[in-house]
PDB file of C-alpha atoms in Angstrom:
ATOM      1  CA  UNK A 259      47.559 -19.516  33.034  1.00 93.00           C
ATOM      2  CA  UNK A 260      45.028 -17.484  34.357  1.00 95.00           C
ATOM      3  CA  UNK A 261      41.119 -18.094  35.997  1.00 96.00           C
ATOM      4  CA  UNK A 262      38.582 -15.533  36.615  1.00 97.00           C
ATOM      5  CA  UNK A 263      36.123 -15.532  39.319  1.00 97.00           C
ATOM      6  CA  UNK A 264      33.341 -13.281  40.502  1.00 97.00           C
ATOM      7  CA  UNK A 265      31.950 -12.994  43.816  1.00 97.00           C
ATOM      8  CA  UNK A 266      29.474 -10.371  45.256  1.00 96.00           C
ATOM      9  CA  UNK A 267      29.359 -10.657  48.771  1.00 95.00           C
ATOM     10  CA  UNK A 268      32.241 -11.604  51.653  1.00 94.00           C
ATOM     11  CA  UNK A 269      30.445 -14.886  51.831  1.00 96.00           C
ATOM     12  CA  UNK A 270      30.839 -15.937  48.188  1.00 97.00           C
ATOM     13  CA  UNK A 271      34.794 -15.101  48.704  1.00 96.00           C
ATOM     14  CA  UNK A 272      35.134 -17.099  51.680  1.00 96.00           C
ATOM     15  CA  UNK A 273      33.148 -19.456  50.012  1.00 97.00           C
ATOM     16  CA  UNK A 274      36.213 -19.795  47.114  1.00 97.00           C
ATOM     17  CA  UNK A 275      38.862 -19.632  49.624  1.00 97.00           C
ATOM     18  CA  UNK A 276      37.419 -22.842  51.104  1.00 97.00           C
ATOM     19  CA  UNK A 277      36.897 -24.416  47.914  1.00 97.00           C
ATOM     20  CA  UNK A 278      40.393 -23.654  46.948  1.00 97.00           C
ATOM     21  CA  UNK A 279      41.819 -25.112  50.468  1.00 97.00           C
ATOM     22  CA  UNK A 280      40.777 -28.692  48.752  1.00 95.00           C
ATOM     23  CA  UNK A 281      42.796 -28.316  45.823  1.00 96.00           C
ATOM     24  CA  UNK A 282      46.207 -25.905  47.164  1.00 96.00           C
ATOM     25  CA  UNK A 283      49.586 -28.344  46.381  1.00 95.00           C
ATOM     26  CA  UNK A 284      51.401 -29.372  50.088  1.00 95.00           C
ATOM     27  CA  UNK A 285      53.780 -26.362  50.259  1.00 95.00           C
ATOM     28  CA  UNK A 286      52.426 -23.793  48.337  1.00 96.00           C
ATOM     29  CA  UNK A 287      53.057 -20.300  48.516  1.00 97.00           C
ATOM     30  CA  UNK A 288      49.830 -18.259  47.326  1.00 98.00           C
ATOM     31  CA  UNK A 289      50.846 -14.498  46.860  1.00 97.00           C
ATOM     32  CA  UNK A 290      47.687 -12.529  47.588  1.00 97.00           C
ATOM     33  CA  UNK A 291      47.637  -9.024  45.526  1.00 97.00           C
ATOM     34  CA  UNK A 292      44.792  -6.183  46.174  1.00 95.00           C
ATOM     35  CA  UNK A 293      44.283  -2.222  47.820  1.00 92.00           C
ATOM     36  CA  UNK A 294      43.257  -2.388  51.071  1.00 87.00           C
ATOM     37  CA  UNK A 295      39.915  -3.624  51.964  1.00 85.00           C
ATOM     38  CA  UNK A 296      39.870  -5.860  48.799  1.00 91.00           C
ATOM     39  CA  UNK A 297      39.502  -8.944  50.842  1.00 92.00           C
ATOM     40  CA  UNK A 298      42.638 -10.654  51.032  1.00 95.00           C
ATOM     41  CA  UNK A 299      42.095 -11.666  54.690  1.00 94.00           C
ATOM     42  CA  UNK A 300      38.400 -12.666  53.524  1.00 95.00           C
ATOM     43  CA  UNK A 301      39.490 -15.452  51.771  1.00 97.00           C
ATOM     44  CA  UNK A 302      42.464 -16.597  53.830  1.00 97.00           C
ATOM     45  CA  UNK A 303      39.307 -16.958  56.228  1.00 97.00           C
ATOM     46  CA  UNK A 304      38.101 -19.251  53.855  1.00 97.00           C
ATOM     47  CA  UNK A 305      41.509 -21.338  52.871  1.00 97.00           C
ATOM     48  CA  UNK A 306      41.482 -22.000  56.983  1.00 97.00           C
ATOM     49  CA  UNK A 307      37.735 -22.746  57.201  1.00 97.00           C
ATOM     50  CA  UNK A 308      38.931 -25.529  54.605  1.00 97.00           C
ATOM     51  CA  UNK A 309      41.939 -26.543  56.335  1.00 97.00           C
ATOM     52  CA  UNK A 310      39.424 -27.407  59.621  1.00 97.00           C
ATOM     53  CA  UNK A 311      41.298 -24.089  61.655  1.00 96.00           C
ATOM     54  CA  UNK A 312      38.549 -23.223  63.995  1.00 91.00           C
ATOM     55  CA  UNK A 313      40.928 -19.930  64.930  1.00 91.00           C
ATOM     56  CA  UNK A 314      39.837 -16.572  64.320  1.00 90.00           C
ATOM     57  CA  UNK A 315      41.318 -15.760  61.835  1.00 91.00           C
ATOM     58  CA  UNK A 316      42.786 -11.882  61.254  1.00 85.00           C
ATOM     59  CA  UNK A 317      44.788  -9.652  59.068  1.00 82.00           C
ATOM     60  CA  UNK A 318      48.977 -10.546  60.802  1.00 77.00           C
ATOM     61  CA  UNK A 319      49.485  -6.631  59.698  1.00 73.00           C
ATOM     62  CA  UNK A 320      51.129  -5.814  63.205  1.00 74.00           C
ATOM     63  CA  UNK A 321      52.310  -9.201  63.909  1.00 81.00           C
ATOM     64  CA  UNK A 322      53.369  -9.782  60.651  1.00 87.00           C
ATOM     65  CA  UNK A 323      52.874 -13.476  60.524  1.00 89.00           C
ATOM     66  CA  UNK A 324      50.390 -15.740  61.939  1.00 93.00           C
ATOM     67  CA  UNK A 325      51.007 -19.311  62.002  1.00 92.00           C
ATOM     68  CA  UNK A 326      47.669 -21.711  62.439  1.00 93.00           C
ATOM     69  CA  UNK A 327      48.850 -25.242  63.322  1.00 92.00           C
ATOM     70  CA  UNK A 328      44.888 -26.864  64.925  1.00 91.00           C
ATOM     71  CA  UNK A 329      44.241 -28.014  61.395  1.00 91.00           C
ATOM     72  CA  UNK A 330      44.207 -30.779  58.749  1.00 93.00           C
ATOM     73  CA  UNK A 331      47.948 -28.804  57.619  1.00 95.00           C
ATOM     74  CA  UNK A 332      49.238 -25.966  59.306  1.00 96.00           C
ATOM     75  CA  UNK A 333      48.912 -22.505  57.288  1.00 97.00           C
ATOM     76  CA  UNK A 334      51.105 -19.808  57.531  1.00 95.00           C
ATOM     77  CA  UNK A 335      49.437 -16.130  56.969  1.00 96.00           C
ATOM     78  CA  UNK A 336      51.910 -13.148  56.624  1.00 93.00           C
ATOM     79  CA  UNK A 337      51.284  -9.341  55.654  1.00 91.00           C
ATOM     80  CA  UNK A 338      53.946  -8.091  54.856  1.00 89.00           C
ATOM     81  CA  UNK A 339      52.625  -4.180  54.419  1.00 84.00           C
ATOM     82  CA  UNK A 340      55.090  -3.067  57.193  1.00 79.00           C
ATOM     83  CA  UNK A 341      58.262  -4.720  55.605  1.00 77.00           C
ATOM     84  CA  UNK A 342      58.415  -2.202  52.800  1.00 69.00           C
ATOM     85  CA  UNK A 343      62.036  -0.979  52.514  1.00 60.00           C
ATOM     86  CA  UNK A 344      62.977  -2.885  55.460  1.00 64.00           C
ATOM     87  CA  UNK A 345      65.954  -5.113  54.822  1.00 56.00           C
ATOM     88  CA  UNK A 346      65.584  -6.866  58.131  1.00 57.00           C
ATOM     89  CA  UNK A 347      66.189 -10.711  58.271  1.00 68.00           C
ATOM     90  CA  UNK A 348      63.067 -11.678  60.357  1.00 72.00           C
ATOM     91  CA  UNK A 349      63.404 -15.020  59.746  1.00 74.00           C
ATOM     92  CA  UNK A 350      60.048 -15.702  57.027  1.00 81.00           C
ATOM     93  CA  UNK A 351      62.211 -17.598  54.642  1.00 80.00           C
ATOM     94  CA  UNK A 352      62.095 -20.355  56.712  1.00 82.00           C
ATOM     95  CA  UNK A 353      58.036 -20.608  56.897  1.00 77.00           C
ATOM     96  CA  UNK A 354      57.882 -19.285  52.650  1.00 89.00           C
ATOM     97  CA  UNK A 355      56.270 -23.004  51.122  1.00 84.00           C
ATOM     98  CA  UNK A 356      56.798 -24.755  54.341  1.00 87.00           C
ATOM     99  CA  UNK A 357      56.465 -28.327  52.952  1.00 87.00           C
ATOM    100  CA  UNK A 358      53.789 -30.107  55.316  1.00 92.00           C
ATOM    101  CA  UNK A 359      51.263 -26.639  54.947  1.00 95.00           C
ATOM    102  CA  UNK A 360      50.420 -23.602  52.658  1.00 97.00           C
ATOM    103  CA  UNK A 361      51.545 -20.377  53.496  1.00 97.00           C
ATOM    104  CA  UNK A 362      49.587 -17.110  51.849  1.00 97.00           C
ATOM    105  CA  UNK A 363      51.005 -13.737  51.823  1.00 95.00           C
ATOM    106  CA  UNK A 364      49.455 -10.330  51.879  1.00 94.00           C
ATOM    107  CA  UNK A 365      51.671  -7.608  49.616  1.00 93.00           C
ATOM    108  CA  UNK A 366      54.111 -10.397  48.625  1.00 94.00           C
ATOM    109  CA  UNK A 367      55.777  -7.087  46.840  1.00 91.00           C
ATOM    110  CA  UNK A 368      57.147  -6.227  49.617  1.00 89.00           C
ATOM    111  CA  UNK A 369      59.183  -9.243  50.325  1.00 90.00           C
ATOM    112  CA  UNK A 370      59.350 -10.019  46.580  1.00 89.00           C
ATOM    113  CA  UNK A 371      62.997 -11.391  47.351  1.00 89.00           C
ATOM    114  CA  UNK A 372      61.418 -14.358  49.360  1.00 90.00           C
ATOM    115  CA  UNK A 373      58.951 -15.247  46.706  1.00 93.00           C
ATOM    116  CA  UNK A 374      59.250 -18.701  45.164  1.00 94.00           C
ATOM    117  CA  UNK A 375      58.900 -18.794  41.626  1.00 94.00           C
ATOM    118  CA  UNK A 376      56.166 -21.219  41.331  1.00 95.00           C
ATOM    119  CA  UNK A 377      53.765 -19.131  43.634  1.00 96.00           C
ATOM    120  CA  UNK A 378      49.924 -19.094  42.998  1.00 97.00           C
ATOM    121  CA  UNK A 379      49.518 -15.247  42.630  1.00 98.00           C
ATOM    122  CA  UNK A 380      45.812 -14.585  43.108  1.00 98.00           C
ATOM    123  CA  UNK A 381      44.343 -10.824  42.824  1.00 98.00           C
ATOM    124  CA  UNK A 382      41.588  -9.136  44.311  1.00 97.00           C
ATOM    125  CA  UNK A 383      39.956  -6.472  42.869  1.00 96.00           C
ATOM    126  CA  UNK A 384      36.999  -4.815  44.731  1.00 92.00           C
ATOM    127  CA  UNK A 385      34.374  -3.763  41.876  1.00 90.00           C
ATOM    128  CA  UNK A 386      31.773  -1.701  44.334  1.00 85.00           C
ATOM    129  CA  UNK A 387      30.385  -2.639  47.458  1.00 84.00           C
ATOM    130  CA  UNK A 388      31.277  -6.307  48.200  1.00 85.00           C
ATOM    131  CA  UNK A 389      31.806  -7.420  44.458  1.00 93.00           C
ATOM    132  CA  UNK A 390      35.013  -8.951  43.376  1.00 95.00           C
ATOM    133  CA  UNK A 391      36.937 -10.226  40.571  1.00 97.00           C
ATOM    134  CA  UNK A 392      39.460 -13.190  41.709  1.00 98.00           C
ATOM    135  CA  UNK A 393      42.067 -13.527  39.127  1.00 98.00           C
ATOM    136  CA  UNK A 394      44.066 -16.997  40.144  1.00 98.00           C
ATOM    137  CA  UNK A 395      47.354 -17.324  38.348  1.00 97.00           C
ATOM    138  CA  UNK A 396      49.402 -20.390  37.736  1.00 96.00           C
ATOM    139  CA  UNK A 397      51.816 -21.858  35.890  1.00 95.00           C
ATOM    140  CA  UNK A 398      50.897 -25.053  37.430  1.00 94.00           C
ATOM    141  CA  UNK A 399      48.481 -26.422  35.054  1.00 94.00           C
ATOM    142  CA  UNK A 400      47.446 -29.634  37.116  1.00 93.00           C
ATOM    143  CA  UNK A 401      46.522 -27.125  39.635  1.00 93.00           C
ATOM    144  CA  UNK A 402      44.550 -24.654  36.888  1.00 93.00           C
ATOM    145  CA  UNK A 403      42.491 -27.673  35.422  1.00 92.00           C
ATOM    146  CA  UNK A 404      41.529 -28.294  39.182  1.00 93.00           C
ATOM    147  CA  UNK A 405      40.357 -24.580  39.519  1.00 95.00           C
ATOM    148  CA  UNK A 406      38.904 -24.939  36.563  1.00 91.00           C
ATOM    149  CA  UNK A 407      36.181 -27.617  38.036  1.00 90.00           C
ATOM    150  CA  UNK A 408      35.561 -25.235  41.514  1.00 89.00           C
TER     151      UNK A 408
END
């Protein structure tokens, strides 16, 4: 199942990550799909403005994972852009749907192995300037009738 959202600036996505931090299961994974610049990290921004994480919050591309623990639940943020065709065991199976927080990944492709398969795979696609369509995917449908009401 599959919801649609438009947003035109970086507010309005930040906006709907926040709104979705409300409504994310305990221990989801949310697979975040989109070219560069589409605003992935945007609304991660959001998800932890939500989740009371008064961090800064940044893209994890050199550090690979960034793990936010000063909030209501700790959230785990991982881009994995650098692990393509690297077979190393760096250990992010172990914080993949840790159960007491939400994790969110940037080009879950590239670690597709170490994807559950009830992930939340949301898409960004940038439209022109700051406009974007947010495609959430689910086949959780207690969580799609709650995105249905943001």
């Amino acid at each position: 199942m599959k919801i649609n959202f438009n947003t035109s600036s970086n507010i309005e996505t930040m906006h709907l990550g926040e709104r979705l931090a409300y409504i994310l299961p305990l221990g989801s994974t949310i697979c975040l799909k989109g070219d560069l610049g589409a605003g992935k990290t945007t609304l991660v921004k959001g998800v932890a403005k939500g989740l009371n994480i008064n961090e800064t919050v940044i893209s994890p591309t050199f550090n690979i994972m960034k793990l936010y623990l000063k909030g209501k639940i700790p959230l785990v943020h991982i881009d994995a852009y650098r692990l393509l065709d690297n077979d190393a065991d760096i250990g992010l199976d172990e914080y993949i749907g840790i159960d007491n927080g939400i994790t969110m990944i940037e080009w879950p492709d590239y670690i597709n192995k170490l994807i559950p398969k009830d992930a939340i795979n949301i898409t960004i696609t940038n439209k022109k300037d700051d406009e974007r369509l947010i495609e959430i995917e689910s086949d959780n449908k207690d969580f799609i009738d709650e995105v249905n009401k943001l």
